[in-house]
Coordinates of C-alpha atoms and ligand atoms in Angstrom, one line a residue:
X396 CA 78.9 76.6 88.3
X397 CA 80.2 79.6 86.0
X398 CA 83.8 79.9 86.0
X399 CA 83.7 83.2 87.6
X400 CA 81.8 81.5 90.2
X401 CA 84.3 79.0 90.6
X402 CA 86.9 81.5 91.8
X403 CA 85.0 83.8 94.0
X404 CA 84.7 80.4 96.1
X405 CA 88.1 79.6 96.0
X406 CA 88.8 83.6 96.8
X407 CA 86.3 83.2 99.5
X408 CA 87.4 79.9 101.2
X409 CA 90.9 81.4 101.3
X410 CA 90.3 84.9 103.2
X411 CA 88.0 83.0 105.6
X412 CA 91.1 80.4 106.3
X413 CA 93.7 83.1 106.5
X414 CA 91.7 84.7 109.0
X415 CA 90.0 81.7 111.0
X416 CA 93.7 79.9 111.1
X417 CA 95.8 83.3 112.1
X418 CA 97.4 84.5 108.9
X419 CA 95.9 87.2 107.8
X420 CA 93.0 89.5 109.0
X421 CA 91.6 93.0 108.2
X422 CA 93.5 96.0 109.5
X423 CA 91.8 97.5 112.4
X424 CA 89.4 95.4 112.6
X425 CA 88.2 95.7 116.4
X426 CA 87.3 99.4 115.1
X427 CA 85.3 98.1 111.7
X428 CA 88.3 98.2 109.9
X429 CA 90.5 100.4 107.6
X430 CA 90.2 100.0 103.8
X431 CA 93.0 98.6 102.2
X432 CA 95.1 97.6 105.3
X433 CA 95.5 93.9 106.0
X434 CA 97.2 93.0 109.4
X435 CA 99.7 89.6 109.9
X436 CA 98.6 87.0 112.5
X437 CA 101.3 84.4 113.8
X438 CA 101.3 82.1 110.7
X439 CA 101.1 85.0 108.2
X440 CA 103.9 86.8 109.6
X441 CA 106.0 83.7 109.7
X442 CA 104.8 82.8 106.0
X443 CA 105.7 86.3 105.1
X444 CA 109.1 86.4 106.1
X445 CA 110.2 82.6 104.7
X446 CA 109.2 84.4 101.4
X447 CA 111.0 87.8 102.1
X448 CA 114.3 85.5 102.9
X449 CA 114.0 83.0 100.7
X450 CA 113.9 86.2 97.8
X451 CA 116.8 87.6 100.0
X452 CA 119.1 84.5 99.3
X453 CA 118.5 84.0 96.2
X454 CA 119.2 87.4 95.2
X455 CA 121.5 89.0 97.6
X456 CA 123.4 86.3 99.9
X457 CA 124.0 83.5 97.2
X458 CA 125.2 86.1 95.0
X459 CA 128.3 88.3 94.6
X460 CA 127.1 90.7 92.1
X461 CA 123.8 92.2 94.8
X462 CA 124.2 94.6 97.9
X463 CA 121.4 95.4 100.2
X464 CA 120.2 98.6 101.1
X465 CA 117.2 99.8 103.8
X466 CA 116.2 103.4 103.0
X467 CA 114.4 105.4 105.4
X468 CA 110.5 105.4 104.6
X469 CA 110.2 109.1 104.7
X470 CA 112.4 110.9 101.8
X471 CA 113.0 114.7 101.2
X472 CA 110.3 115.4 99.0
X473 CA 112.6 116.8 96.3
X474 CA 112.8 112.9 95.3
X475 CA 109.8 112.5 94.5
X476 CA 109.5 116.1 92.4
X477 CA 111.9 114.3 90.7
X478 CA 111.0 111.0 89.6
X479 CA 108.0 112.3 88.4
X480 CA 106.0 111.3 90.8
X481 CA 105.0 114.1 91.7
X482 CA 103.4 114.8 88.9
X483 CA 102.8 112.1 87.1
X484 CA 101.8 109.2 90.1
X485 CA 98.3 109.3 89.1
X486 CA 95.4 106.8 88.4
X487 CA 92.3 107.8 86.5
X488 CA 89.2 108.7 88.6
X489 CA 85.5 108.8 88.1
X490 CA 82.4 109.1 89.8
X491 CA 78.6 107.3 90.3
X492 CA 77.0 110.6 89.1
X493 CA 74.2 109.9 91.7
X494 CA 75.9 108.0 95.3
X495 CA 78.8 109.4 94.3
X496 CA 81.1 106.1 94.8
X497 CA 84.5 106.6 93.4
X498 CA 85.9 104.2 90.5
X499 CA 89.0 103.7 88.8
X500 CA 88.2 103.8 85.2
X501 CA 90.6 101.8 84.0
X502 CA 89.0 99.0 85.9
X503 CA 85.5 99.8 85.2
X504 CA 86.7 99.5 81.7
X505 CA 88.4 96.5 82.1
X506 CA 85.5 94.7 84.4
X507 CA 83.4 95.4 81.1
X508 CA 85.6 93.2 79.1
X509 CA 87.3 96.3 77.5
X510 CA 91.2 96.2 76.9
X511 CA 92.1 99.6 77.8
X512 CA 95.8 99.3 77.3
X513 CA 97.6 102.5 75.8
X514 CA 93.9 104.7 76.3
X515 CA 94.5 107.8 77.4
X516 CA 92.4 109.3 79.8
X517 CA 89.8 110.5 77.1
X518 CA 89.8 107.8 75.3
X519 CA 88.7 105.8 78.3
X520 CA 85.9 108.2 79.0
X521 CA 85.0 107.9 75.5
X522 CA 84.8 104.1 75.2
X523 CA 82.4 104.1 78.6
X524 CA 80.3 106.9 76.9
X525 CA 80.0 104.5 73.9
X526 CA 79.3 101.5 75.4
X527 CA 76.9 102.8 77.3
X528 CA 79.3 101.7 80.7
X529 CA 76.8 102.3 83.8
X530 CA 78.4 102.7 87.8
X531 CA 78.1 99.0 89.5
X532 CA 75.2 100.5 90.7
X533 CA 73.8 100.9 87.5
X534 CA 74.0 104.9 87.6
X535 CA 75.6 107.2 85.1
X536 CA 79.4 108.2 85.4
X537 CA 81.1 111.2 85.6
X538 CA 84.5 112.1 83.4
X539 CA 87.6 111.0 84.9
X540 CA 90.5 113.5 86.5
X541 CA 93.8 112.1 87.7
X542 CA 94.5 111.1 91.2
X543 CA 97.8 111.1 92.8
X544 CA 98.0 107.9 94.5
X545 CA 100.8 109.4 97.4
X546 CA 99.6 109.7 100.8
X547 CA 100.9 113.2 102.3
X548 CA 102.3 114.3 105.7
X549 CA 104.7 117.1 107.1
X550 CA 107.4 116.6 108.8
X551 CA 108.4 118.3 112.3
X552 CA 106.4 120.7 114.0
X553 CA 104.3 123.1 112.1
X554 CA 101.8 126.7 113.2
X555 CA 99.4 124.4 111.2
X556 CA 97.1 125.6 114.1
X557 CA 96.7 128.5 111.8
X558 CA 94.3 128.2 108.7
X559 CA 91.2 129.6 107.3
X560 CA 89.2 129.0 110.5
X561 CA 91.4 130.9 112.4
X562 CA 91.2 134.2 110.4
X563 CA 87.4 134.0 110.3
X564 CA 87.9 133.6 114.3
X565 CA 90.4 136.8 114.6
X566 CA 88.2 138.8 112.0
X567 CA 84.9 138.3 114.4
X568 CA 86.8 138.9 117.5
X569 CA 88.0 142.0 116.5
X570 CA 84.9 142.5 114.9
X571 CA 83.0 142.2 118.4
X572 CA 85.6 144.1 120.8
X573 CA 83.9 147.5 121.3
X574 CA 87.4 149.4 121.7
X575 CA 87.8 147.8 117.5
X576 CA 88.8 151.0 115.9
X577 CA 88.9 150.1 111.7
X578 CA 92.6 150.7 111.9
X579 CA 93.5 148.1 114.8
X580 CA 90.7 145.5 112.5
X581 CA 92.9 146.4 109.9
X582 CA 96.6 145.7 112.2
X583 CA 94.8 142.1 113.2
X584 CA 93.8 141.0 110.1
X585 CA 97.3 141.9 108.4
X586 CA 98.7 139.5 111.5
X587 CA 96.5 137.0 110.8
X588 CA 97.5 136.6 107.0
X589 CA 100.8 136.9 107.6
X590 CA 100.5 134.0 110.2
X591 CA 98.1 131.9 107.2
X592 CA 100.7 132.7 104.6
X593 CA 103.7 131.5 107.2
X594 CA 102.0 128.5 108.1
X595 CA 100.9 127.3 104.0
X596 CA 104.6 128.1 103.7
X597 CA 105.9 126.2 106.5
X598 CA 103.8 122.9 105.4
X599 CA 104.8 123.2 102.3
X600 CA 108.3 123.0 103.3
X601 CA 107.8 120.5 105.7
X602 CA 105.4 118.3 103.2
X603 CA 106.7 114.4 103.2
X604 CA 105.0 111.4 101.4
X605 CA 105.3 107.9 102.3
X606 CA 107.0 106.5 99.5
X607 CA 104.7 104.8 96.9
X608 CA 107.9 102.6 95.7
X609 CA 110.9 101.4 97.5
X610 CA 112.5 101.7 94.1
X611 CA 113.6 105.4 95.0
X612 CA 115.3 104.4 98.0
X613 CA 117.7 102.6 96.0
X614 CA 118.6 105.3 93.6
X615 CA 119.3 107.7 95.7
X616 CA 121.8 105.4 97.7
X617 CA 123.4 104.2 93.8
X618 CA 126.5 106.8 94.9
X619 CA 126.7 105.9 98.3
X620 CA 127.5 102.3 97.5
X621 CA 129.3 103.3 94.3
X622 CA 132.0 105.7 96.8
X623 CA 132.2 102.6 99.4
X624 CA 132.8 99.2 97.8
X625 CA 133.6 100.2 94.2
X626 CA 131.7 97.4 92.3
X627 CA 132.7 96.1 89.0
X628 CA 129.5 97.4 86.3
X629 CA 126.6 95.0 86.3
X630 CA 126.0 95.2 90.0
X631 CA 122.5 95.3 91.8
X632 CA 121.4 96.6 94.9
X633 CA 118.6 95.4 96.4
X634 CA 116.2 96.2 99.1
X635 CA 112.8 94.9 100.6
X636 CA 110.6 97.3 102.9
X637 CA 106.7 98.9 103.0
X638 CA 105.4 101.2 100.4
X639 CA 102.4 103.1 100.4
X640 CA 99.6 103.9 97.6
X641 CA 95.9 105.6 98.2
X642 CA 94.5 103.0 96.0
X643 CA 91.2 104.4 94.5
X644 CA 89.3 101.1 95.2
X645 CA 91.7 98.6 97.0
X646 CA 90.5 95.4 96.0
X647 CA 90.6 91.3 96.3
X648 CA 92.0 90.4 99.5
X649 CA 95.7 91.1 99.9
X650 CA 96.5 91.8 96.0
X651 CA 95.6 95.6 95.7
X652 CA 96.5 97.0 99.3
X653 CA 97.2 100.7 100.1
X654 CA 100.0 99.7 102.6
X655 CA 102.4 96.8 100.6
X656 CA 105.6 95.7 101.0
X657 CA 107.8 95.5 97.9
X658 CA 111.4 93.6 96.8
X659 CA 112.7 95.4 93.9
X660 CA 116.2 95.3 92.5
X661 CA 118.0 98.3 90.8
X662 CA 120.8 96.6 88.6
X663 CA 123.0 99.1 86.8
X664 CA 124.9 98.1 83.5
X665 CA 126.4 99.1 80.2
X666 CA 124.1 100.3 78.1
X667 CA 126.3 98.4 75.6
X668 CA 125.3 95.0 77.1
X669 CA 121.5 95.4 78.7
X670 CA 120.3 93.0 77.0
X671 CA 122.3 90.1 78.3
X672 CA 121.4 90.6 81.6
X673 CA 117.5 91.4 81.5
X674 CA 117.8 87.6 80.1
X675 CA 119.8 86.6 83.4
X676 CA 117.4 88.4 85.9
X677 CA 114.5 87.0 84.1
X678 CA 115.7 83.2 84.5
X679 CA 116.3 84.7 88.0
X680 CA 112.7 86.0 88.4
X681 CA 111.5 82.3 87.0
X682 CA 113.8 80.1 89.5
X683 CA 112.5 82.0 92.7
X684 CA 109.0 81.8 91.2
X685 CA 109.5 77.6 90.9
X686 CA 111.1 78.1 94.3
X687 CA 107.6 79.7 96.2
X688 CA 106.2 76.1 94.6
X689 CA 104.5 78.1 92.0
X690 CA 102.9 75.8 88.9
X691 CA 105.1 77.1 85.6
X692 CA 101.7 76.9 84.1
X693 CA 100.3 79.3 86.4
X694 CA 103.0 81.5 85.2
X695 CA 103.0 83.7 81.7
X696 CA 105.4 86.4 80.7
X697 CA 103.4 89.6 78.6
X698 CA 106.0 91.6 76.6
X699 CA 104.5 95.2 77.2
X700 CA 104.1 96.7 74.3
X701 CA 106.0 99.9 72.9
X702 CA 103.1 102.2 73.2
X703 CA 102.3 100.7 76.5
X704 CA 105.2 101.2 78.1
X705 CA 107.2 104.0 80.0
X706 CA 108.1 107.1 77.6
X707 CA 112.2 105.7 79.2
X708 CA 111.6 101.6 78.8
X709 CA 113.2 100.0 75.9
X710 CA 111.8 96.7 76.9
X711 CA 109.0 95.5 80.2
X712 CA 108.0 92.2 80.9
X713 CA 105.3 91.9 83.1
X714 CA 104.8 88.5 84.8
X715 CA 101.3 87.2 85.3
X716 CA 99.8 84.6 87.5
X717 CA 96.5 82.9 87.5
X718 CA 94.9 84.3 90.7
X719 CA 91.4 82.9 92.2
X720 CA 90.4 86.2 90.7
X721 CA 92.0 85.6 87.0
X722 CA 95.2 86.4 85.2
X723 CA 96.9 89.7 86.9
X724 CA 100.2 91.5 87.4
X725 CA 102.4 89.0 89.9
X726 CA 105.9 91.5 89.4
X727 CA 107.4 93.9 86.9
X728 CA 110.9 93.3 84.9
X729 CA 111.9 96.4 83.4
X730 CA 114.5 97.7 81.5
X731 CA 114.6 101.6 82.3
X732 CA 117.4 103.1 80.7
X733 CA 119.6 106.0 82.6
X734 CA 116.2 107.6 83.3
X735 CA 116.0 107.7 87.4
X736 CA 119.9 107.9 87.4
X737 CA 120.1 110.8 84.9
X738 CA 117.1 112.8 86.5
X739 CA 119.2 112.4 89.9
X740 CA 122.0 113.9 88.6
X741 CA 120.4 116.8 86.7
X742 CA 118.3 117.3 90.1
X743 CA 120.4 117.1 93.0
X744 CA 123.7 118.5 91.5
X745 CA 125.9 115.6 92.2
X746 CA 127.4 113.3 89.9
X747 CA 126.0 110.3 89.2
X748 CA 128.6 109.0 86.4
X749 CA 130.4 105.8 87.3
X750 CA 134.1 105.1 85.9
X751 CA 135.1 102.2 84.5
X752 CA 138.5 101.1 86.9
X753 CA 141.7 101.7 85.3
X754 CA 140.0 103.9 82.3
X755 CA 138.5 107.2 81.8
X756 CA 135.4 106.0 80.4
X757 CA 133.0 107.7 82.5
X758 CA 128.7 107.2 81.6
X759 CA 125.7 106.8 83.6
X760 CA 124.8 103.6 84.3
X761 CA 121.6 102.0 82.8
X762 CA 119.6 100.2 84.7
X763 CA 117.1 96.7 84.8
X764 CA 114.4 96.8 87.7
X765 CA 112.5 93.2 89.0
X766 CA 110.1 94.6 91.5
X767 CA 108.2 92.3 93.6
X768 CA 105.3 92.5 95.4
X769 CA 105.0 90.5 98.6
X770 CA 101.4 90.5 99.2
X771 CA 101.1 89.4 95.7
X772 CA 103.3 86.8 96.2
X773 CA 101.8 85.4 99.6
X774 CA 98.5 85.5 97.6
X775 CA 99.8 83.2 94.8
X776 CA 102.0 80.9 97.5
X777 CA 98.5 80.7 99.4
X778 CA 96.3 79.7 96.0
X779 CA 98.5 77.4 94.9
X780 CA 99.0 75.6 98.4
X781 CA 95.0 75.5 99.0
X782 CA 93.9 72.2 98.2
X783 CA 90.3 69.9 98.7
X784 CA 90.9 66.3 98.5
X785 CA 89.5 63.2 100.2
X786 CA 90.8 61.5 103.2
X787 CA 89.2 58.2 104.4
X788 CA 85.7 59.1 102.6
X789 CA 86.2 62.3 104.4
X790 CA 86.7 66.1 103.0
X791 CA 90.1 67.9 104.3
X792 CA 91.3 71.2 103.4
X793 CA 95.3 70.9 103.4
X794 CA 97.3 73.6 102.5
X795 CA 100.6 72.3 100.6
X796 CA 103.4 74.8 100.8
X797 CA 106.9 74.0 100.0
X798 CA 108.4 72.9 102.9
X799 CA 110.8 75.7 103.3
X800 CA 108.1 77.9 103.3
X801 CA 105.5 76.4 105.7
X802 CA 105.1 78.7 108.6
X803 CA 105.1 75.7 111.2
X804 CA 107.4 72.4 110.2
X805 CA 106.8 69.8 112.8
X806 CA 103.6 69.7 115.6
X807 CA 104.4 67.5 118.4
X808 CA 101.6 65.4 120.3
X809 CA 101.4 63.5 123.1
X810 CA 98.7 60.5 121.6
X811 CA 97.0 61.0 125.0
X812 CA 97.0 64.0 126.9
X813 CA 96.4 62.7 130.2
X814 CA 98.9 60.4 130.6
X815 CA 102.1 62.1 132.6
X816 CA 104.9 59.4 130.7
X817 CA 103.8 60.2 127.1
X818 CA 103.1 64.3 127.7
X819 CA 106.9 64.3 129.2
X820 CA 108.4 61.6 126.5
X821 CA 106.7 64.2 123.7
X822 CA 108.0 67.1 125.0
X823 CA 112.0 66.3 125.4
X824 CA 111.1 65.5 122.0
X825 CA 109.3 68.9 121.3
X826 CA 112.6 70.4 123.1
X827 CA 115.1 68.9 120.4
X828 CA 113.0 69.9 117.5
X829 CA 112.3 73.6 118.6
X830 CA 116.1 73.7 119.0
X831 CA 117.0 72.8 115.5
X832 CA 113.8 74.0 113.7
X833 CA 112.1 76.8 115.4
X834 CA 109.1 76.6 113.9
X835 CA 107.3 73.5 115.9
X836 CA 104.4 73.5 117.5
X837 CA 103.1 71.7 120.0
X838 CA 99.6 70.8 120.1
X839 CA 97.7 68.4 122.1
X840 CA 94.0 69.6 122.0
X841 CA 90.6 67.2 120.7
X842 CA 92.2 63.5 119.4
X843 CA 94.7 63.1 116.8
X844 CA 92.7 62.9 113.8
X845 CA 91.6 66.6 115.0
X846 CA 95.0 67.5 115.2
X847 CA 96.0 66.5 112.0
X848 CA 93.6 68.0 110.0
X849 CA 94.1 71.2 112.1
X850 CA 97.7 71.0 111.1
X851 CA 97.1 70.0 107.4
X852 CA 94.9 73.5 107.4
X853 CA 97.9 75.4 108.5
X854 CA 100.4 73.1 106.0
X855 CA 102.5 71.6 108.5
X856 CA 104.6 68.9 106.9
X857 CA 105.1 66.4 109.5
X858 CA 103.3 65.3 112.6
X859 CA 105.1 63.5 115.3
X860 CA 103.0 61.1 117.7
X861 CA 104.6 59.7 120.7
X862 CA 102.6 56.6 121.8
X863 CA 103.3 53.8 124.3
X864 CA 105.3 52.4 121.7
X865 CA 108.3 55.1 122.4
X866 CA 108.1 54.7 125.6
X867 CA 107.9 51.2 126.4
X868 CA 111.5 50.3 124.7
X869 CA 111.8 50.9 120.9
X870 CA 112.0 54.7 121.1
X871 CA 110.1 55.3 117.9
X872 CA 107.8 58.3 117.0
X873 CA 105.1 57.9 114.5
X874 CA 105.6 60.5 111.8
X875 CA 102.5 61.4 109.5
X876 CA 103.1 63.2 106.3
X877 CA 100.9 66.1 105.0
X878 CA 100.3 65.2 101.8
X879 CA 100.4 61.6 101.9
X880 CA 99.0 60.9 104.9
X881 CA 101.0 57.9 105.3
X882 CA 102.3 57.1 108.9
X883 CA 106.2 55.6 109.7
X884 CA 107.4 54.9 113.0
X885 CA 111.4 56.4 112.9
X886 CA 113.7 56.3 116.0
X887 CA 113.7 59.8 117.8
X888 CA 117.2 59.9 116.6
X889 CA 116.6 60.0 112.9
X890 CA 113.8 62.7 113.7
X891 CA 116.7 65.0 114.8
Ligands
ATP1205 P1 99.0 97.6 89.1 O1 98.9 97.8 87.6 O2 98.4 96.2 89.5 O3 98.4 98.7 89.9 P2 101.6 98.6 89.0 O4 102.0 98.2 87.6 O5 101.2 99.9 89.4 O6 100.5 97.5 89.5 P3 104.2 98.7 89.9 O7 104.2 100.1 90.2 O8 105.0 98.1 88.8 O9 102.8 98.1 89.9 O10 104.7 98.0 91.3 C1 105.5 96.8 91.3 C2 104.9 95.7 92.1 O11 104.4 96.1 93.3 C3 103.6 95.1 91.4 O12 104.0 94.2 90.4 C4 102.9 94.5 92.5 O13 103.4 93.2 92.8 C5 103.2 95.4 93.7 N1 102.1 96.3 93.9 C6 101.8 97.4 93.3 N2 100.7 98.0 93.8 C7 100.3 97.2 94.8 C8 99.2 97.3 95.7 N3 98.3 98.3 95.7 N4 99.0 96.3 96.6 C9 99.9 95.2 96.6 N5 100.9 95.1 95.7 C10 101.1 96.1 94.9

């Protein structure tokens, strides 16, 4: 087996769990399905959100130097004019010159075994004219353009009822009314482009894109927080929430999405000492990594390169992980300078300076970005977890996440489910376990091997039994460890 082989399996038998055992299945898919969208069953969801908090306490609550923020989705599109976005949001774009399929050519490139870092867009085009770089289809490509990756909407109501259609309408029903003199053609047609230009204007106006970062929502909130709590310079402020891209070709489960959910940190410092604390958020970035149970040798840091990077970054590390589907992007660390800050306060007219206390040393802050992705880190927590081993001479599929992360932590089971005494003893125990834990399941369908390798699919640490044993005087339970598989009998006490 090829080792590209290799992973497309593990890829495979991962999706098909996620969305046989309820954690994650296509968007929409009772309709066929909308590209790019993924949707979060029971398990997922709770998955999800043990890695959003876990990432919450590490950086926010367990820390006095972070404040959280949760910025509205939809932003005045002036922040996004200036950020660059805009202009500058773009991913390069080409076409199968004969289906017409839509590529990015970046990837093309790079699925040809090309490194394409620091090509401009021509060079790109060049190196696929030179190698001779066919479509997957095997067809000829086009040249690339750009493509703005930020999905548009307006905002408020709108005469967008009024468009090109409706001018051809008016025209011919002028055109057709017998009494149409060529002046009163003339009078409706002026209307109707005066009601054209009105409406282009009004959409213009009322134009809004879902942001494509969360990143922004921080910045323009620095002043906010700076004007209530007055934090002493470095400081961070955090915030977790969806962002939106109109991926060219959205791709490999979860990991290139066009709806995502980000966790990015802003944290603003003296330019004097940056340097001190992009070393501190990194061993950050590495402790919350070991936290998700991620293997350190899964893990590599690539120092982007000067020519690589942002025209503003003095310094970006991206982190890597070894996906099924090979070595990609995991998160971003990047130091960005006064860059987003600066084009704030040239843009919206206020000030953006900070003061030091008791000085008048007044600069704008510079500032060191970790930006997460979830999905990217629910696919790694979910590849690292998936594990085949052998049971009894048998195969079992048993997911191992950290137990702080497992979406379910105890099932509770009756050993038979017909008998009255052992359902009721099993579910006062169910009762006090659902109290403390919350996540506990109870589940007393097929026999118990079933049921344990039903939980060990869904990485349930434990699995309590109660058996005529707890009933008829001792009061023990059996517990069954995931990853063991060894069985103890401890008092229901000790359980709680
Ligand atoms: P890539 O090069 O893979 O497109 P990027 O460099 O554009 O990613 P950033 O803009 O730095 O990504 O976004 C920060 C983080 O957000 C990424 O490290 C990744 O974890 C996540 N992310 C970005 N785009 C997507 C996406 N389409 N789907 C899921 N996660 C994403």
């Amino acid at each position: 087996m090829t080792k590209a082989h290799e992973r497309n399996t593990e890829m495979e038998n991962l999706i098909s769990l996620a969305k046989r055992r309820g954690f994650i299945y296509p968007g929409s898919d009772v309709y066929g399905g909308l590209s790019g969208t993924w949707d979060y069953g029971p398990l997922g969801v709770a998955l999800k959100r043990n890695i959003m908090q876990l990432w919450w306490k590490m950086f926010v609550d367990d820390r006095e130097d972070m404040y959280g923020v949760d910025a509205a989705i939809l932003m005045n599109q002036k922040v996004w004019q200036a950020s660059g976005h805009v202009d500058t949001f773009v991913d390069p774009l080409c076409e199968d010159t004969v289906n017409h399929r839509r590529y990015r050519t970046d990837h093309i490139l790079k699925d040809a075994g090309v490194d394409v870092e620091g090509f401009t867009m021509q060079q790109m085009d060049e190196a696929i004219k030179e190698k001779g770089i066919k479509s997957p289809d095997g067809n000829q490509l086009s040249k690339s353009r750009t493509f703005n990756m930020m999905f548009e909407t307006t905002i408020g109501p709108i005469s967008s009822d009024v468009d090109a259609m409706d001018i051809t309408a008016l025209r011919r029903a002028v055109d057709r009314s017998k009494n149409g003199s060529a002046v009163e053609i003339e009078a409706w047609t002026e209307i109707a482009e005066k009601r054209i230009n009105q409406g282009l204007q009004e959409r213009q106006t009322a134009k809004v894109y879902l942001r494509p970062e969360t990143a922004q929502g921080i910045f323009t909130n620095y002043k906010n927080v700076v004007d209530s709590f007055y934090p002493d310079l470095p400081f961070g402020l955090a915030q977790q929430g969806k962002a939106f891209r109109n991926e060219i070709a959205p791709r490999d489960f979860i990991f290139r999405s066009r709806e995502f959910e980000q966790m990015e940190i802003e944290y603003f410092v003296n330019p004097e000492n940056w340097e001190e604390s992009f070393a501190a958020l990194l061993k950050d970035i590495h402790a919350y990594l070991e936290a998700l149970g991620l293997p350190a040798d899964k893990i590599h840091e690539l120092e982007v390169a000067s020519e690589d990077r942002a025209h503003y970054s003095k310094r970006t590390i991206d982190i890597e992980y070894d996906f099924p589907i090979g070595k990609e992007e995991l998160l971003g660390l990047a130091y960005r300078t006064d860059f987003d800050l600066k084009n704030i306060h040239d843009n919206s007219g206020k000030s953006m300076e900070y003061t030091i206390k008791g000085t008048n040393t007044k600069f704008i802050p510079h500032v060191i970005e970790p930006s997460f992705g979830v999905e990217r880190a629910i696919m790694a927590v979910l590849s690292a977890a998936y594990t085949e081993d052998e049971v009894n001479g048998e195969k079992r599929v048993v997911m191992k996440f950290p137990e702080h992360l497992a979406p379910i932590k105890y099932a509770v089971s009756p050993l038979l489910k017909n008998k009255p005494e052992l359902v009721e003893k099993a579910r006062d125990v169910y009762q006090i376990l659902k109290k403390k834990h919350g996540a506990v399941m109870w589940d007393d369908n097929g026999n118990i091997g079933k049921r344990y390798r039903r939980q060990d699919e869904i990485g349930t640490p434990y699995c309590v039994v109660i058996d005529f044993e707890t009933i008829e005087g001792d009061g023990t339970v059996t517990i069954r460890d995931r990853d063991t598989t060894e069985q103890k009998r401890i008092s229901i006490s000790d359980l709680s």
